[in-house]
Structures are given as C-alpha cells and as structure tokens.
JSON list of C-alpha atoms in Angstrom, two decimals:
[
{"chain": "A", "resi": 1, "resn": "MET", "atom": "CA", "xyz": [-0.04, -0.09, 0.01]},
{"chain": "A", "resi": 2, "resn": "ARG", "atom": "CA", "xyz": [1.57, 3.23, -1.20]},
{"chain": "A", "resi": 3, "resn": "ILE", "atom": "CA", "xyz": [1.34, 6.39, 1.04]},
{"chain": "A", "resi": 4, "resn": "VAL", "atom": "CA", "xyz": [2.35, 9.94, 0.50]},
{"chain": "A", "resi": 5, "resn": "ILE", "atom": "CA", "xyz": [2.90, 12.10, 3.47]},
{"chain": "A", "resi": 6, "resn": "ALA", "atom": "CA", "xyz": [2.59, 15.79, 3.94]},
{"chain": "A", "resi": 7, "resn": "GLU", "atom": "CA", "xyz": [4.66, 16.71, 7.09]},
{"chain": "A", "resi": 8, "resn": "ASP", "atom": "CA", "xyz": [7.25, 19.35, 7.51]},
{"chain": "A", "resi": 9, "resn": "ASN", "atom": "CA", "xyz": [8.59, 18.31, 10.72]},
{"chain": "A", "resi": 10, "resn": "VAL", "atom": "CA", "xyz": [11.54, 16.24, 9.65]},
{"chain": "A", "resi": 11, "resn": "LEU", "atom": "CA", "xyz": [11.74, 14.17, 12.87]},
{"chain": "A", "resi": 12, "resn": "LEU", "atom": "CA", "xyz": [8.08, 13.47, 12.93]},
{"chain": "A", "resi": 13, "resn": "ALA", "atom": "CA", "xyz": [8.01, 12.47, 9.06]},
{"chain": "A", "resi": 14, "resn": "SER", "atom": "CA", "xyz": [11.10, 10.20, 9.52]},
{"chain": "A", "resi": 15, "resn": "GLY", "atom": "CA", "xyz": [9.52, 8.62, 12.36]},
{"chain": "A", "resi": 16, "resn": "LEU", "atom": "CA", "xyz": [6.31, 7.91, 10.42]},
{"chain": "A", "resi": 17, "resn": "GLU", "atom": "CA", "xyz": [8.45, 6.50, 7.38]},
{"chain": "A", "resi": 18, "resn": "LEU", "atom": "CA", "xyz": [10.31, 4.17, 9.73]},
{"chain": "A", "resi": 19, "resn": "LEU", "atom": "CA", "xyz": [6.89, 3.10, 11.32]},
{"chain": "A", "resi": 20, "resn": "LEU", "atom": "CA", "xyz": [4.79, 2.70, 8.41]},
{"chain": "A", "resi": 21, "resn": "THR", "atom": "CA", "xyz": [7.59, 0.81, 6.39]},
{"chain": "A", "resi": 22, "resn": "SER", "atom": "CA", "xyz": [7.96, -1.64, 9.41]},
{"chain": "A", "resi": 23, "resn": "GLU", "atom": "CA", "xyz": [4.09, -2.16, 9.15]},
{"chain": "A", "resi": 24, "resn": "GLY", "atom": "CA", "xyz": [4.45, -3.04, 5.46]},
{"chain": "A", "resi": 25, "resn": "PHE", "atom": "CA", "xyz": [3.41, 0.25, 3.85]},
{"chain": "A", "resi": 26, "resn": "GLU", "atom": "CA", "xyz": [5.47, 1.83, 1.09]},
{"chain": "A", "resi": 27, "resn": "VAL", "atom": "CA", "xyz": [6.10, 5.51, 1.63]},
{"chain": "A", "resi": 28, "resn": "ALA", "atom": "CA", "xyz": [6.28, 6.85, -1.93]},
{"chain": "A", "resi": 29, "resn": "ALA", "atom": "CA", "xyz": [7.01, 10.46, -1.05]},
{"chain": "A", "resi": 30, "resn": "ILE", "atom": "CA", "xyz": [7.41, 12.83, 2.00]},
{"chain": "A", "resi": 31, "resn": "ALA", "atom": "CA", "xyz": [6.39, 16.34, 1.22]},
{"chain": "A", "resi": 32, "resn": "GLY", "atom": "CA", "xyz": [7.42, 19.31, 3.37]},
{"chain": "A", "resi": 33, "resn": "THR", "atom": "CA", "xyz": [4.91, 21.80, 1.48]},
{"chain": "A", "resi": 34, "resn": "ALA", "atom": "CA", "xyz": [1.27, 21.95, 0.21]},
{"chain": "A", "resi": 35, "resn": "ALA", "atom": "CA", "xyz": [2.60, 22.32, -3.36]},
{"chain": "A", "resi": 36, "resn": "ALA", "atom": "CA", "xyz": [5.09, 19.45, -2.97]},
{"chain": "A", "resi": 37, "resn": "PHE", "atom": "CA", "xyz": [2.41, 17.21, -1.55]},
{"chain": "A", "resi": 38, "resn": "LEU", "atom": "CA", "xyz": [-0.02, 17.96, -4.53]},
{"chain": "A", "resi": 39, "resn": "THR", "atom": "CA", "xyz": [2.88, 17.15, -7.10]},
{"chain": "A", "resi": 40, "resn": "ALA", "atom": "CA", "xyz": [3.64, 13.80, -5.21]},
{"chain": "A", "resi": 41, "resn": "VAL", "atom": "CA", "xyz": [0.00, 12.89, -5.24]},
{"chain": "A", "resi": 42, "resn": "ARG", "atom": "CA", "xyz": [-0.25, 13.44, -8.88]},
{"chain": "A", "resi": 43, "resn": "ASP", "atom": "CA", "xyz": [3.06, 11.53, -9.65]},
{"chain": "A", "resi": 44, "resn": "HIS", "atom": "CA", "xyz": [2.34, 8.57, -7.41]},
{"chain": "A", "resi": 45, "resn": "ARG", "atom": "CA", "xyz": [-1.38, 7.95, -7.20]},
{"chain": "A", "resi": 46, "resn": "PRO", "atom": "CA", "xyz": [-0.95, 6.53, -3.57]},
{"chain": "A", "resi": 47, "resn": "ASP", "atom": "CA", "xyz": [-3.38, 4.46, -1.88]},
{"chain": "A", "resi": 48, "resn": "VAL", "atom": "CA", "xyz": [-3.63, 6.60, 1.02]},
{"chain": "A", "resi": 49, "resn": "THR", "atom": "CA", "xyz": [-2.33, 10.14, 2.25]},
{"chain": "A", "resi": 50, "resn": "ILE", "atom": "CA", "xyz": [-1.35, 11.41, 5.61]},
{"chain": "A", "resi": 51, "resn": "VAL", "atom": "CA", "xyz": [-1.61, 15.06, 5.81]},
{"chain": "A", "resi": 52, "resn": "ASP", "atom": "CA", "xyz": [-0.83, 17.63, 8.56]},
{"chain": "A", "resi": 53, "resn": "VAL", "atom": "CA", "xyz": [-3.10, 20.82, 8.61]},
{"chain": "A", "resi": 54, "resn": "ARG", "atom": "CA", "xyz": [-0.43, 23.37, 8.87]},
{"chain": "A", "resi": 55, "resn": "LEU", "atom": "CA", "xyz": [2.38, 23.49, 6.37]},
{"chain": "A", "resi": 56, "resn": "PRO", "atom": "CA", "xyz": [4.93, 26.37, 5.31]},
{"chain": "A", "resi": 57, "resn": "PRO", "atom": "CA", "xyz": [5.08, 28.99, 4.35]},
{"chain": "A", "resi": 58, "resn": "SER", "atom": "CA", "xyz": [2.48, 30.46, 6.69]},
{"chain": "A", "resi": 59, "resn": "PHE", "atom": "CA", "xyz": [1.90, 27.47, 8.81]},
{"chain": "A", "resi": 60, "resn": "ARG", "atom": "CA", "xyz": [-2.06, 28.01, 8.95]},
{"chain": "A", "resi": 61, "resn": "ASP", "atom": "CA", "xyz": [-4.26, 25.76, 6.92]},
{"chain": "A", "resi": 62, "resn": "GLU", "atom": "CA", "xyz": [-2.09, 25.00, 3.75]},
{"chain": "A", "resi": 63, "resn": "GLY", "atom": "CA", "xyz": [-1.95, 21.20, 4.36]},
{"chain": "A", "resi": 64, "resn": "ILE", "atom": "CA", "xyz": [-5.78, 20.63, 4.79]},
{"chain": "A", "resi": 65, "resn": "ARG", "atom": "CA", "xyz": [-6.51, 23.08, 1.72]},
{"chain": "A", "resi": 66, "resn": "ALA", "atom": "CA", "xyz": [-4.20, 20.80, -0.25]},
{"chain": "A", "resi": 67, "resn": "ALA", "atom": "CA", "xyz": [-5.80, 17.85, 0.94]},
{"chain": "A", "resi": 68, "resn": "LEU", "atom": "CA", "xyz": [-9.28, 19.15, -0.28]},
{"chain": "A", "resi": 69, "resn": "GLN", "atom": "CA", "xyz": [-7.37, 20.01, -3.63]},
{"chain": "A", "resi": 70, "resn": "ALA", "atom": "CA", "xyz": [-6.16, 16.53, -3.93]},
{"chain": "A", "resi": 71, "resn": "ARG", "atom": "CA", "xyz": [-9.66, 15.11, -3.44]},
{"chain": "A", "resi": 72, "resn": "ARG", "atom": "CA", "xyz": [-10.99, 17.33, -6.09]},
{"chain": "A", "resi": 73, "resn": "GLU", "atom": "CA", "xyz": [-8.61, 16.08, -8.59]},
{"chain": "A", "resi": 74, "resn": "GLN", "atom": "CA", "xyz": [-8.91, 12.36, -7.35]},
{"chain": "A", "resi": 75, "resn": "PRO", "atom": "CA", "xyz": [-12.29, 12.05, -5.61]},
{"chain": "A", "resi": 76, "resn": "HIS", "atom": "CA", "xyz": [-11.70, 8.63, -4.19]},
{"chain": "A", "resi": 77, "resn": "LEU", "atom": "CA", "xyz": [-8.24, 9.71, -2.65]},
{"chain": "A", "resi": 78, "resn": "PRO", "atom": "CA", "xyz": [-8.37, 8.60, 0.89]},
{"chain": "A", "resi": 79, "resn": "VAL", "atom": "CA", "xyz": [-6.94, 11.20, 3.29]},
{"chain": "A", "resi": 80, "resn": "LEU", "atom": "CA", "xyz": [-6.07, 10.92, 6.89]},
{"chain": "A", "resi": 81, "resn": "VAL", "atom": "CA", "xyz": [-5.58, 14.23, 8.46]},
{"chain": "A", "resi": 82, "resn": "LEU", "atom": "CA", "xyz": [-2.93, 13.88, 11.39]},
{"chain": "A", "resi": 83, "resn": "SER", "atom": "CA", "xyz": [-2.60, 17.38, 13.21]},
{"chain": "A", "resi": 84, "resn": "GLN", "atom": "CA", "xyz": [-2.43, 19.24, 16.45]},
{"chain": "A", "resi": 85, "resn": "TYR", "atom": "CA", "xyz": [-5.22, 21.43, 15.36]},
{"chain": "A", "resi": 86, "resn": "VAL", "atom": "CA", "xyz": [-8.98, 21.24, 14.59]},
{"chain": "A", "resi": 87, "resn": "GLU", "atom": "CA", "xyz": [-9.28, 23.56, 11.66]},
{"chain": "A", "resi": 88, "resn": "GLN", "atom": "CA", "xyz": [-13.19, 23.32, 11.86]},
{"chain": "A", "resi": 89, "resn": "GLN", "atom": "CA", "xyz": [-14.05, 25.22, 8.57]},
{"chain": "A", "resi": 90, "resn": "TYR", "atom": "CA", "xyz": [-11.94, 22.97, 6.24]},
{"chain": "A", "resi": 91, "resn": "ALA", "atom": "CA", "xyz": [-12.43, 19.83, 8.57]},
{"chain": "A", "resi": 92, "resn": "ALA", "atom": "CA", "xyz": [-16.07, 20.36, 7.60]},
{"chain": "A", "resi": 93, "resn": "GLU", "atom": "CA", "xyz": [-15.59, 20.64, 4.00]},
{"chain": "A", "resi": 94, "resn": "LEU", "atom": "CA", "xyz": [-13.42, 17.56, 3.91]},
{"chain": "A", "resi": 95, "resn": "LEU", "atom": "CA", "xyz": [-15.84, 15.63, 5.80]},
{"chain": "A", "resi": 96, "resn": "SER", "atom": "CA", "xyz": [-18.89, 16.69, 3.82]},
{"chain": "A", "resi": 97, "resn": "SER", "atom": "CA", "xyz": [-17.47, 14.84, 0.68]},
{"chain": "A", "resi": 98, "resn": "THR", "atom": "CA", "xyz": [-19.87, 12.28, -0.78]},
{"chain": "A", "resi": 99, "resn": "THR", "atom": "CA", "xyz": [-16.71, 9.86, -1.19]},
{"chain": "A", "resi": 100, "resn": "ALA", "atom": "CA", "xyz": [-15.32, 7.55, 1.52]},
{"chain": "A", "resi": 101, "resn": "GLY", "atom": "CA", "xyz": [-11.98, 7.45, 2.93]},
{"chain": "A", "resi": 102, "resn": "VAL", "atom": "CA", "xyz": [-11.69, 10.29, 5.40]},
{"chain": "A", "resi": 103, "resn": "GLY", "atom": "CA", "xyz": [-9.75, 10.49, 8.89]},
{"chain": "A", "resi": 104, "resn": "TYR", "atom": "CA", "xyz": [-8.96, 13.20, 11.29]},
{"chain": "A", "resi": 105, "resn": "LEU", "atom": "CA", "xyz": [-6.87, 12.24, 14.23]},
{"chain": "A", "resi": 106, "resn": "LEU", "atom": "CA", "xyz": [-4.87, 14.61, 16.63]},
{"chain": "A", "resi": 107, "resn": "LYS", "atom": "CA", "xyz": [-1.33, 13.98, 17.09]},
{"chain": "A", "resi": 108, "resn": "ASP", "atom": "CA", "xyz": [-1.24, 14.57, 20.92]},
{"chain": "A", "resi": 109, "resn": "ARG", "atom": "CA", "xyz": [-4.06, 11.86, 21.37]},
{"chain": "A", "resi": 110, "resn": "VAL", "atom": "CA", "xyz": [-2.80, 9.09, 19.27]},
{"chain": "A", "resi": 111, "resn": "SER", "atom": "CA", "xyz": [-1.31, 6.88, 22.09]},
{"chain": "A", "resi": 112, "resn": "ARG", "atom": "CA", "xyz": [-1.17, 3.24, 20.51]},
{"chain": "A", "resi": 113, "resn": "ILE", "atom": "CA", "xyz": [0.83, 2.43, 17.31]},
{"chain": "A", "resi": 114, "resn": "ASP", "atom": "CA", "xyz": [-1.68, -0.24, 16.51]},
{"chain": "A", "resi": 115, "resn": "THR", "atom": "CA", "xyz": [-4.68, 2.05, 16.77]},
{"chain": "A", "resi": 116, "resn": "PHE", "atom": "CA", "xyz": [-3.08, 4.48, 14.51]},
{"chain": "A", "resi": 117, "resn": "VAL", "atom": "CA", "xyz": [-2.13, 1.72, 11.95]},
{"chain": "A", "resi": 118, "resn": "ASP", "atom": "CA", "xyz": [-5.66, 0.30, 12.17]},
{"chain": "A", "resi": 119, "resn": "ALA", "atom": "CA", "xyz": [-7.12, 3.77, 11.57]},
{"chain": "A", "resi": 120, "resn": "LEU", "atom": "CA", "xyz": [-4.99, 4.23, 8.31]},
{"chain": "A", "resi": 121, "resn": "HIS", "atom": "CA", "xyz": [-5.95, 0.79, 7.14]},
{"chain": "A", "resi": 122, "resn": "ARG", "atom": "CA", "xyz": [-9.68, 1.80, 7.52]},
{"chain": "A", "resi": 123, "resn": "VAL", "atom": "CA", "xyz": [-9.38, 5.02, 5.83]},
{"chain": "A", "resi": 124, "resn": "ALA", "atom": "CA", "xyz": [-7.47, 3.39, 2.99]},
{"chain": "A", "resi": 125, "resn": "ALA", "atom": "CA", "xyz": [-10.33, 1.03, 2.84]},
{"chain": "A", "resi": 126, "resn": "GLY", "atom": "CA", "xyz": [-12.86, 3.71, 2.54]},
{"chain": "A", "resi": 127, "resn": "GLY", "atom": "CA", "xyz": [-13.75, 3.94, 6.28]},
{"chain": "A", "resi": 128, "resn": "THR", "atom": "CA", "xyz": [-14.28, 7.05, 8.22]},
{"chain": "A", "resi": 129, "resn": "VAL", "atom": "CA", "xyz": [-12.08, 7.61, 11.44]},
{"chain": "A", "resi": 130, "resn": "MET", "atom": "CA", "xyz": [-12.64, 10.55, 13.66]},
{"chain": "A", "resi": 131, "resn": "ASP", "atom": "CA", "xyz": [-11.22, 11.68, 16.94]},
{"chain": "A", "resi": 132, "resn": "PRO", "atom": "CA", "xyz": [-13.66, 12.17, 19.46]},
{"chain": "A", "resi": 133, "resn": "GLU", "atom": "CA", "xyz": [-12.34, 16.07, 20.01]},
{"chain": "A", "resi": 134, "resn": "VAL", "atom": "CA", "xyz": [-13.05, 16.71, 16.44]},
{"chain": "A", "resi": 135, "resn": "VAL", "atom": "CA", "xyz": [-16.43, 15.20, 16.80]},
{"chain": "A", "resi": 136, "resn": "ALA", "atom": "CA", "xyz": [-17.10, 17.41, 19.76]},
{"chain": "A", "resi": 137, "resn": "GLN", "atom": "CA", "xyz": [-15.96, 20.54, 17.95]},
{"chain": "A", "resi": 138, "resn": "LEU", "atom": "CA", "xyz": [-18.22, 19.89, 15.07]},
{"chain": "A", "resi": 139, "resn": "LEU", "atom": "CA", "xyz": [-21.08, 19.24, 17.29]},
{"chain": "A", "resi": 140, "resn": "ALA", "atom": "CA", "xyz": [-20.47, 22.51, 19.07]},
{"chain": "A", "resi": 141, "resn": "ARG", "atom": "CA", "xyz": [-20.88, 24.34, 15.73]},
{"chain": "A", "resi": 142, "resn": "ARG", "atom": "CA", "xyz": [-24.24, 23.23, 15.45]},
{"chain": "A", "resi": 143, "resn": "ALA", "atom": "CA", "xyz": [-25.65, 24.72, 18.77]},
{"chain": "A", "resi": 144, "resn": "GLY", "atom": "CA", "xyz": [-29.29, 26.00, 18.44]},
{"chain": "A", "resi": 145, "resn": "ASP", "atom": "CA", "xyz": [-30.88, 23.73, 15.97]},
{"chain": "A", "resi": 146, "resn": "PRO", "atom": "CA", "xyz": [-32.66, 20.30, 16.13]},
{"chain": "A", "resi": 147, "resn": "ILE", "atom": "CA", "xyz": [-29.29, 18.46, 17.59]},
{"chain": "A", "resi": 148, "resn": "ASP", "atom": "CA", "xyz": [-30.37, 19.98, 20.85]},
{"chain": "A", "resi": 149, "resn": "ALA", "atom": "CA", "xyz": [-33.33, 17.88, 20.91]},
{"chain": "A", "resi": 150, "resn": "LEU", "atom": "CA", "xyz": [-31.23, 14.88, 21.55]},
{"chain": "A", "resi": 151, "resn": "THR", "atom": "CA", "xyz": [-30.99, 13.32, 24.87]},
{"chain": "A", "resi": 152, "resn": "PRO", "atom": "CA", "xyz": [-27.40, 13.01, 26.40]},
{"chain": "A", "resi": 153, "resn": "ARG", "atom": "CA", "xyz": [-27.37, 9.26, 25.50]},
{"chain": "A", "resi": 154, "resn": "GLU", "atom": "CA", "xyz": [-28.34, 9.90, 21.97]},
{"chain": "A", "resi": 155, "resn": "ARG", "atom": "CA", "xyz": [-25.52, 12.56, 21.87]},
{"chain": "A", "resi": 156, "resn": "GLU", "atom": "CA", "xyz": [-23.35, 9.90, 22.89]},
{"chain": "A", "resi": 157, "resn": "VAL", "atom": "CA", "xyz": [-24.38, 7.57, 20.40]},
{"chain": "A", "resi": 158, "resn": "LEU", "atom": "CA", "xyz": [-24.10, 10.20, 17.62]},
{"chain": "A", "resi": 159, "resn": "ALA", "atom": "CA", "xyz": [-20.51, 10.92, 18.65]},
{"chain": "A", "resi": 160, "resn": "LEU", "atom": "CA", "xyz": [-19.54, 7.11, 18.35]},
{"chain": "A", "resi": 161, "resn": "MET", "atom": "CA", "xyz": [-21.40, 6.80, 15.07]},
{"chain": "A", "resi": 162, "resn": "ALA", "atom": "CA", "xyz": [-19.52, 9.82, 13.48]},
{"chain": "A", "resi": 163, "resn": "GLN", "atom": "CA", "xyz": [-16.31, 8.13, 14.76]},
{"chain": "A", "resi": 164, "resn": "GLY", "atom": "CA", "xyz": [-17.20, 5.34, 12.48]},
{"chain": "A", "resi": 165, "resn": "HIS", "atom": "CA", "xyz": [-18.19, 2.79, 15.00]},
{"chain": "A", "resi": 166, "resn": "ASP", "atom": "CA", "xyz": [-20.68, 0.09, 14.42]},
{"chain": "A", "resi": 167, "resn": "ASN", "atom": "CA", "xyz": [-23.65, -0.81, 16.66]},
{"chain": "A", "resi": 168, "resn": "ARG", "atom": "CA", "xyz": [-21.86, -3.59, 18.35]},
{"chain": "A", "resi": 169, "resn": "THR", "atom": "CA", "xyz": [-18.82, -1.55, 19.34]},
{"chain": "A", "resi": 170, "resn": "ILE", "atom": "CA", "xyz": [-21.33, 1.35, 20.44]},
{"chain": "A", "resi": 171, "resn": "ALA", "atom": "CA", "xyz": [-23.23, -1.01, 22.69]},
{"chain": "A", "resi": 172, "resn": "ALA", "atom": "CA", "xyz": [-19.99, -2.45, 24.16]},
{"chain": "A", "resi": 173, "resn": "ASP", "atom": "CA", "xyz": [-18.46, 1.01, 24.69]},
{"chain": "A", "resi": 174, "resn": "LEU", "atom": "CA", "xyz": [-21.65, 2.35, 26.35]},
{"chain": "A", "resi": 175, "resn": "VAL", "atom": "CA", "xyz": [-22.47, -0.90, 28.09]},
{"chain": "A", "resi": 176, "resn": "ILE", "atom": "CA", "xyz": [-26.03, -1.02, 26.69]},
{"chain": "A", "resi": 177, "resn": "THR", "atom": "CA", "xyz": [-27.75, -3.70, 24.56]},
{"chain": "A", "resi": 178, "resn": "ASP", "atom": "CA", "xyz": [-27.54, -3.85, 20.54]},
{"chain": "A", "resi": 179, "resn": "ASN", "atom": "CA", "xyz": [-31.31, -3.31, 20.58]},
{"chain": "A", "resi": 180, "resn": "ALA", "atom": "CA", "xyz": [-30.97, -0.16, 22.53]},
{"chain": "A", "resi": 181, "resn": "VAL", "atom": "CA", "xyz": [-28.33, 1.17, 20.21]},
{"chain": "A", "resi": 182, "resn": "HIS", "atom": "CA", "xyz": [-30.61, 0.56, 17.39]},
{"chain": "A", "resi": 183, "resn": "LYS", "atom": "CA", "xyz": [-33.45, 2.47, 19.16]},
{"chain": "A", "resi": 184, "resn": "HIS", "atom": "CA", "xyz": [-31.13, 5.35, 20.00]},
{"chain": "A", "resi": 185, "resn": "ILE", "atom": "CA", "xyz": [-29.93, 5.52, 16.49]},
{"chain": "A", "resi": 186, "resn": "GLY", "atom": "CA", "xyz": [-33.72, 5.25, 15.15]},
{"chain": "A", "resi": 187, "resn": "ASN", "atom": "CA", "xyz": [-34.79, 8.31, 17.39]},
{"chain": "A", "resi": 188, "resn": "ILE", "atom": "CA", "xyz": [-31.34, 10.17, 16.43]},
{"chain": "A", "resi": 189, "resn": "PHE", "atom": "CA", "xyz": [-32.22, 9.98, 12.64]},
{"chain": "A", "resi": 190, "resn": "ALA", "atom": "CA", "xyz": [-35.86, 10.96, 13.33]},
{"chain": "A", "resi": 191, "resn": "LYS", "atom": "CA", "xyz": [-35.11, 13.93, 15.13]},
{"chain": "A", "resi": 192, "resn": "LEU", "atom": "CA", "xyz": [-32.30, 15.15, 12.56]},
{"chain": "A", "resi": 193, "resn": "GLY", "atom": "CA", "xyz": [-34.43, 14.52, 9.57]},
{"chain": "A", "resi": 194, "resn": "LEU", "atom": "CA", "xyz": [-31.91, 11.68, 8.10]},
{"chain": "A", "resi": 195, "resn": "ALA", "atom": "CA", "xyz": [-32.85, 8.74, 6.31]},
{"chain": "A", "resi": 196, "resn": "VAL", "atom": "CA", "xyz": [-33.09, 5.61, 8.41]},
{"chain": "A", "resi": 197, "resn": "THR", "atom": "CA", "xyz": [-32.30, 3.54, 5.59]},
{"chain": "A", "resi": 198, "resn": "ASP", "atom": "CA", "xyz": [-28.61, 4.54, 5.68]},
{"chain": "A", "resi": 199, "resn": "THR", "atom": "CA", "xyz": [-26.40, 1.72, 6.71]},
{"chain": "A", "resi": 200, "resn": "GLY", "atom": "CA", "xyz": [-22.76, 1.13, 7.24]},
{"chain": "A", "resi": 201, "resn": "HIS", "atom": "CA", "xyz": [-20.32, 3.87, 6.01]},
{"chain": "A", "resi": 202, "resn": "ARG", "atom": "CA", "xyz": [-23.41, 5.74, 4.29]},
{"chain": "A", "resi": 203, "resn": "ARG", "atom": "CA", "xyz": [-24.98, 6.24, 7.71]},
{"chain": "A", "resi": 204, "resn": "VAL", "atom": "CA", "xyz": [-21.61, 7.73, 9.03]},
{"chain": "A", "resi": 205, "resn": "LEU", "atom": "CA", "xyz": [-21.34, 10.13, 6.00]},
{"chain": "A", "resi": 206, "resn": "ALA", "atom": "CA", "xyz": [-25.17, 11.06, 6.61]},
{"chain": "A", "resi": 207, "resn": "VAL", "atom": "CA", "xyz": [-24.20, 12.07, 10.24]},
{"chain": "A", "resi": 208, "resn": "LEU", "atom": "CA", "xyz": [-21.10, 13.98, 9.22]},
{"chain": "A", "resi": 209, "resn": "SER", "atom": "CA", "xyz": [-23.00, 15.87, 6.47]},
{"chain": "A", "resi": 210, "resn": "TYR", "atom": "CA", "xyz": [-25.77, 16.84, 8.99]},
{"chain": "A", "resi": 211, "resn": "LEU", "atom": "CA", "xyz": [-23.13, 17.92, 11.63]},
{"chain": "A", "resi": 212, "resn": "ASN", "atom": "CA", "xyz": [-21.23, 20.02, 9.00]},
{"chain": "A", "resi": 213, "resn": "GLY", "atom": "CA", "xyz": [-24.22, 21.96, 7.98]},
{"chain": "A", "resi": 214, "resn": "THR", "atom": "CA", "xyz": [-24.53, 20.40, 4.64]},
{"chain": "A", "resi": 215, "resn": "GLY", "atom": "CA", "xyz": [-28.21, 18.96, 5.09]},
{"chain": "A", "resi": 216, "resn": "THR", "atom": "CA", "xyz": [-29.36, 15.65, 4.81]},
{"chain": "A", "resi": 217, "resn": "ALA", "atom": "CA", "xyz": [-27.63, 12.86, 2.85]}
]
C-alpha cells in the first residue's frame, strides 16, 4: 500500500516513514509543503495519504487545503489528517465529501501504534475515522438547531457513530444492548431528519453531513 505524507517536521516525518515501512506500507514520498504534496499525489497516485493541517510558508491551513484540492482532483483519494489542531471550517468541507476514505486524528491523542495503523487501514479501505475531540467541536458548531433535541445518551451514540463505530462497538462502549443502540439511532435519525435506511459507512457520512451543516444525505 503506497502512502504520500505531507509533514514539514523532519523528525516526525522520518518517524512515520520508519513506522509505516515496518508495518508493510510503502512510503512513496514525503512532502514538506502543500505544493510538493500535490505534485507527489499526482505523480504517485497513492493508496492513502497522511496530511498535516499546517504547512509552510504561513503554517495556517495549507495542508488541509491541499488535501481538499487533492480530493477534487482524485475524488476517491483516501486522506487521513494528522494534526495538532482542529481546523473546523476545512474539516467540515473535507468531511462533507460524498466519497469515502476520510480520517481526522489529533497527534497528541494518538497513544497507540496499533490504533493508528488500524485507523490508516480503515481510511485506505474507504472508512471514516474521527477523533472524539474533532466530533465534539463539530457538534458544538451546530448549537441552536435540532441537535439540541437529542438526549445526552443519543448525543453519545451520535458521537460514536460519527467516529465510524458499528452498533456492536457502540453497545460495548456504552454498556448497553444492541437493541438499545438500534433504538437510539432510530430516534437520532428521526430528530435530525436523516434517512433511516442509511447503513454502514453511508450512515456515517449522513451524520457527518448533518454535523457539517450541509443538510441531509
């Protein structure tokens, strides 16, 4: 599996390359700027990309804007954002894409190598991986609308859904039954006006679409 990395921190980039190589990935290129990243993506057509939000020269949002540009050029390109920051505006735009293969993890909260590698595999396979803090900030953006009608338990279920978890995992995490999860999800979709027929990853995209303010899916 070929990877292109956008990361200007040389030590972190080298560490990622060693880690991923040892896990069987092929690091096709490491780019220190947004322009170099886009060139590498065009040249190598990677299976998945890892992108930092902030890259030279201004260290503001060059990385995630480059990821959005790469997705426009290659709509099915899997992108895992790995950053210290939640850039809400661009994160919402990235996550509102109708294509699969999107992740957003915070560097300081990645504590296990196996969890990170699993997240990368899930994104590469077309899944969605979200850090709970990213979900929390996107939820906060929607204050004052129908999401306020959700009960505390329904909000917990919604957050776990948006992280890409299936019903069984949600049930285990919240220590409730699968039937209870199914009921909560039905209530959530009814209150948010989302199609209850959405399943699997389409269900996650529908939730993210709503949280990002793009309407129903």
